[in-house]
mmCIF file of C-alpha atoms in Angstrom:
data_model
loop_
_atom_site.group_PDB
_atom_site.id
_atom_site.type_symbol
_atom_site.label_atom_id
_atom_site.label_comp_id
_atom_site.label_asym_id
_atom_site.label_seq_id
_atom_site.Cartn_x
_atom_site.Cartn_y
_atom_site.Cartn_z
ATOM 1 C CA MET D 1 5.792 -10.941 7.115
ATOM 2 C CA ARG D 2 4.419 -8.371 4.742
ATOM 3 C CA PHE D 3 3.958 -4.743 5.666
ATOM 4 C CA MET D 4 2.460 -1.837 3.780
ATOM 5 C CA LEU D 5 3.911 1.622 4.191
ATOM 6 C CA ILE D 6 0.923 3.847 3.454
ATOM 7 C CA VAL D 7 1.801 7.387 2.395
ATOM 8 C CA LYS D 8 -0.906 9.786 3.506
ATOM 9 C CA ALA D 9 -2.127 12.466 1.117
ATOM 10 C CA THR D 10 -1.606 16.191 1.582
ATOM 11 C CA THR D 11 -3.334 19.209 0.074
ATOM 12 C CA ASP D 12 -0.525 19.341 -2.529
ATOM 13 C CA SER D 13 -0.838 15.683 -3.538
ATOM 14 C CA GLU D 14 -4.620 16.063 -3.743
ATOM 15 C CA ALA D 15 -4.114 19.135 -5.956
ATOM 16 C CA GLY D 16 -2.073 16.948 -8.319
ATOM 17 C CA ALA D 17 1.256 18.663 -7.561
ATOM 18 C CA MET D 18 4.038 16.493 -8.935
ATOM 19 C CA PRO D 19 7.049 15.662 -6.737
ATOM 20 C CA SER D 20 10.289 17.548 -7.249
ATOM 21 C CA GLN D 21 13.165 15.878 -9.093
ATOM 22 C CA GLU D 22 15.061 15.863 -5.784
ATOM 23 C CA LEU D 23 12.257 13.888 -4.123
ATOM 24 C CA ILE D 24 11.959 11.507 -7.100
ATOM 25 C CA ASP D 25 15.716 10.858 -6.860
ATOM 26 C CA ALA D 26 15.505 10.253 -3.097
ATOM 27 C CA MET D 27 12.583 7.839 -3.480
ATOM 28 C CA GLN D 28 14.332 6.041 -6.327
ATOM 29 C CA LYS D 29 17.432 5.585 -4.158
ATOM 30 C CA TYR D 30 15.261 4.274 -1.308
ATOM 31 C CA ASN D 31 13.488 1.833 -3.647
ATOM 32 C CA GLU D 32 16.870 0.647 -4.989
ATOM 33 C CA GLU D 33 17.943 -0.110 -1.398
ATOM 34 C CA LEU D 34 14.725 -2.093 -0.853
ATOM 35 C CA VAL D 35 15.367 -4.054 -4.071
ATOM 36 C CA LYS D 36 19.003 -4.769 -3.138
ATOM 37 C CA ALA D 37 17.833 -6.057 0.257
ATOM 38 C CA GLY D 38 15.269 -8.273 -1.497
ATOM 39 C CA VAL D 39 12.301 -6.916 0.456
ATOM 40 C CA LEU D 40 10.396 -4.777 -2.093
ATOM 41 C CA LEU D 41 7.164 -6.298 -3.436
ATOM 42 C CA ALA D 42 5.501 -3.168 -4.876
ATOM 43 C CA ALA D 43 5.637 0.628 -4.689
ATOM 44 C CA ASP D 44 3.379 3.128 -6.409
ATOM 45 C CA GLY D 45 1.992 6.618 -6.094
ATOM 46 C CA LEU D 46 -1.722 7.193 -6.497
ATOM 47 C CA GLN D 47 -3.474 9.875 -8.494
ATOM 48 C CA PRO D 48 -5.505 12.473 -6.560
ATOM 49 C CA SER D 49 -8.961 11.542 -5.318
ATOM 50 C CA SER D 50 -10.451 13.826 -7.987
ATOM 51 C CA ASN D 51 -9.859 10.819 -10.304
ATOM 52 C CA ALA D 52 -11.227 8.312 -7.798
ATOM 53 C CA ILE D 53 -14.503 6.547 -7.169
ATOM 54 C CA ARG D 54 -15.591 5.514 -3.690
ATOM 55 C CA ILE D 55 -17.879 2.519 -3.341
ATOM 56 C CA SER D 56 -19.748 2.083 -0.081
ATOM 57 C CA TYR D 57 -22.216 -0.435 1.281
ATOM 58 C CA PRO D 58 -24.624 1.666 3.358
ATOM 59 C CA GLU D 59 -27.102 -1.142 4.040
ATOM 60 C CA PRO D 60 -26.319 -4.764 4.943
ATOM 61 C CA GLY D 61 -27.123 -6.908 1.910
ATOM 62 C CA GLY D 62 -27.954 -3.786 -0.092
ATOM 63 C CA LYS D 63 -26.566 -2.543 -3.369
ATOM 64 C CA PRO D 64 -23.255 -0.695 -3.375
ATOM 65 C CA LYS D 65 -23.323 3.092 -3.689
ATOM 66 C CA MET D 66 -20.806 4.903 -5.917
ATOM 67 C CA MET D 67 -19.491 8.418 -5.336
ATOM 68 C CA ASP D 68 -17.058 10.287 -7.582
ATOM 69 C CA GLY D 69 -14.120 12.152 -6.068
ATOM 70 C CA PRO D 70 -12.669 14.430 -5.048
ATOM 71 C CA PHE D 71 -13.038 13.557 -1.411
ATOM 72 C CA THR D 72 -12.536 16.037 1.422
ATOM 73 C CA GLU D 73 -10.160 15.322 4.320
ATOM 74 C CA ALA D 74 -6.802 14.964 2.512
ATOM 75 C CA LYS D 75 -5.138 13.648 5.682
ATOM 76 C CA GLU D 76 -7.482 10.623 5.597
ATOM 77 C CA LEU D 77 -6.593 9.744 1.994
ATOM 78 C CA ILE D 78 -3.724 7.690 0.573
ATOM 79 C CA ALA D 79 -1.210 9.187 -1.872
ATOM 80 C CA GLY D 80 0.893 6.052 -2.358
ATOM 81 C CA TYR D 81 2.197 2.861 -0.855
ATOM 82 C CA THR D 82 5.181 0.561 -0.590
ATOM 83 C CA LEU D 83 4.710 -3.133 0.083
ATOM 84 C CA ILE D 84 7.626 -4.991 1.661
ATOM 85 C CA GLU D 85 8.283 -8.498 2.923
ATOM 86 C CA VAL D 86 10.586 -8.672 5.937
ATOM 87 C CA LYS D 87 11.468 -11.021 8.785
ATOM 88 C CA SER D 88 10.063 -8.931 11.651
ATOM 89 C CA ARG D 89 8.022 -5.921 12.695
ATOM 90 C CA GLU D 90 11.244 -4.266 13.848
ATOM 91 C CA GLU D 91 12.767 -4.634 10.377
ATOM 92 C CA ALA D 92 9.625 -3.093 8.848
ATOM 93 C CA ILE D 93 9.926 -0.147 11.223
ATOM 94 C CA GLU D 94 13.598 0.299 10.279
ATOM 95 C CA TRP D 95 12.678 0.466 6.583
ATOM 96 C CA ALA D 96 9.771 2.846 7.258
ATOM 97 C CA LEU D 97 12.063 5.200 9.184
ATOM 98 C CA ARG D 98 14.471 5.272 6.223
ATOM 99 C CA MET D 99 11.816 6.413 3.733
ATOM 100 C CA PRO D 100 12.349 10.031 2.659
ATOM 101 C CA ASP D 101 9.634 12.570 3.495
ATOM 102 C CA PRO D 102 7.195 11.377 0.826
ATOM 103 C CA HIS D 103 5.971 14.867 0.003
ATOM 104 C CA GLY D 104 9.233 16.725 0.474
ATOM 105 C CA PHE D 105 7.767 19.666 2.383
ATOM 106 C CA GLY D 106 7.797 18.371 5.935
ATOM 107 C CA GLN D 107 4.151 17.311 5.533
ATOM 108 C CA GLY D 108 4.812 13.621 4.974
ATOM 109 C CA GLU D 109 3.091 10.991 7.057
ATOM 110 C CA ILE D 110 3.534 7.234 6.696
ATOM 111 C CA GLU D 111 1.337 4.620 8.281
ATOM 112 C CA LEU D 112 2.898 1.171 8.708
ATOM 113 C CA ARG D 113 0.440 -1.735 8.662
ATOM 114 C CA GLN D 114 1.051 -5.473 8.705
ATOM 115 C CA VAL D 115 -0.732 -7.416 5.971
ATOM 116 C CA PHE D 116 -2.857 -10.378 6.987
ATOM 117 C CA GLU D 117 -1.500 -13.623 5.634
ATOM 118 C CA THR D 118 -4.028 -16.078 4.227
ATOM 119 C CA GLU D 119 -3.438 -18.476 7.129
ATOM 120 C CA ASP D 120 -4.311 -15.690 9.597
ATOM 121 C CA LEU D 121 -7.769 -15.281 8.088
ATOM 122 C CA MET D 122 -8.813 -18.777 7.166
ATOM 123 C CA GLU D 123 -9.040 -21.756 9.489
ATOM 124 C CA ASN D 124 -11.089 -24.003 7.192
ATOM 125 C CA PRO D 125 -8.577 -26.226 5.277
ATOM 126 C CA GLU D 126 -10.804 -26.351 2.177
ATOM 127 C CA THR D 127 -11.155 -22.556 2.022
ATOM 128 C CA LEU D 128 -7.426 -22.137 2.630
ATOM 129 C CA ALA D 129 -6.599 -24.597 -0.189
ATOM 130 C CA LYS D 130 -8.920 -22.719 -2.601
ATOM 131 C CA GLU D 131 -7.320 -19.374 -1.718
ATOM 132 C CA THR D 132 -3.805 -20.813 -2.076
ATOM 133 C CA ALA D 133 -4.693 -22.205 -5.516
ATOM 134 C CA LEU D 134 -6.180 -18.874 -6.569
ATOM 135 C CA ARG D 135 -3.044 -16.960 -5.526
ATOM 136 C CA LYS D 136 -0.875 -19.490 -7.385
ATOM 137 C CA GLN D 137 -2.987 -18.944 -10.496
ATOM 138 C CA VAL D 138 -2.504 -15.175 -10.245
ATOM 139 C CA LYS D 139 1.287 -15.641 -10.036
ATOM 140 C CA GLU D 140 1.255 -17.912 -13.081
ATOM 141 C CA GLN D 141 -0.820 -15.414 -15.069
ATOM 142 C CA LYS D 142 1.724 -12.678 -14.309
ATOM 143 C CA LYS D 143 4.543 -14.865 -15.645
ATOM 144 C CA ALA D 144 2.726 -15.498 -18.946
#
């Protein structure tokens, strides 16, 4: 089971404030524990929404609409994520509870969401086989 720990943005992260060395050290230690346990798939921080582009689809079948950041409501934005693969929802919760306050000022908020597996979304065997082949190709490209 894969889970994403979504770190919510704050006014500081949206202002581009860099984390303290203490917080970087704490996050590095946490990531090392995830690696040692063999559950870490990815972990990254995101730049502020002032560097972002939002693409929306306001009309069914219509052309996409682009909007440059920054975007308002910091609490609705994402500042970073950690992707883990664990055996159960309970294990994912345990790891999420161990994550240091991601902003270091008592403002941190983490949302834990389970990732859909391909089999959860696709019932058609032909579509599932195509998706499986595509994901295999992506893995092979990364190795090259």
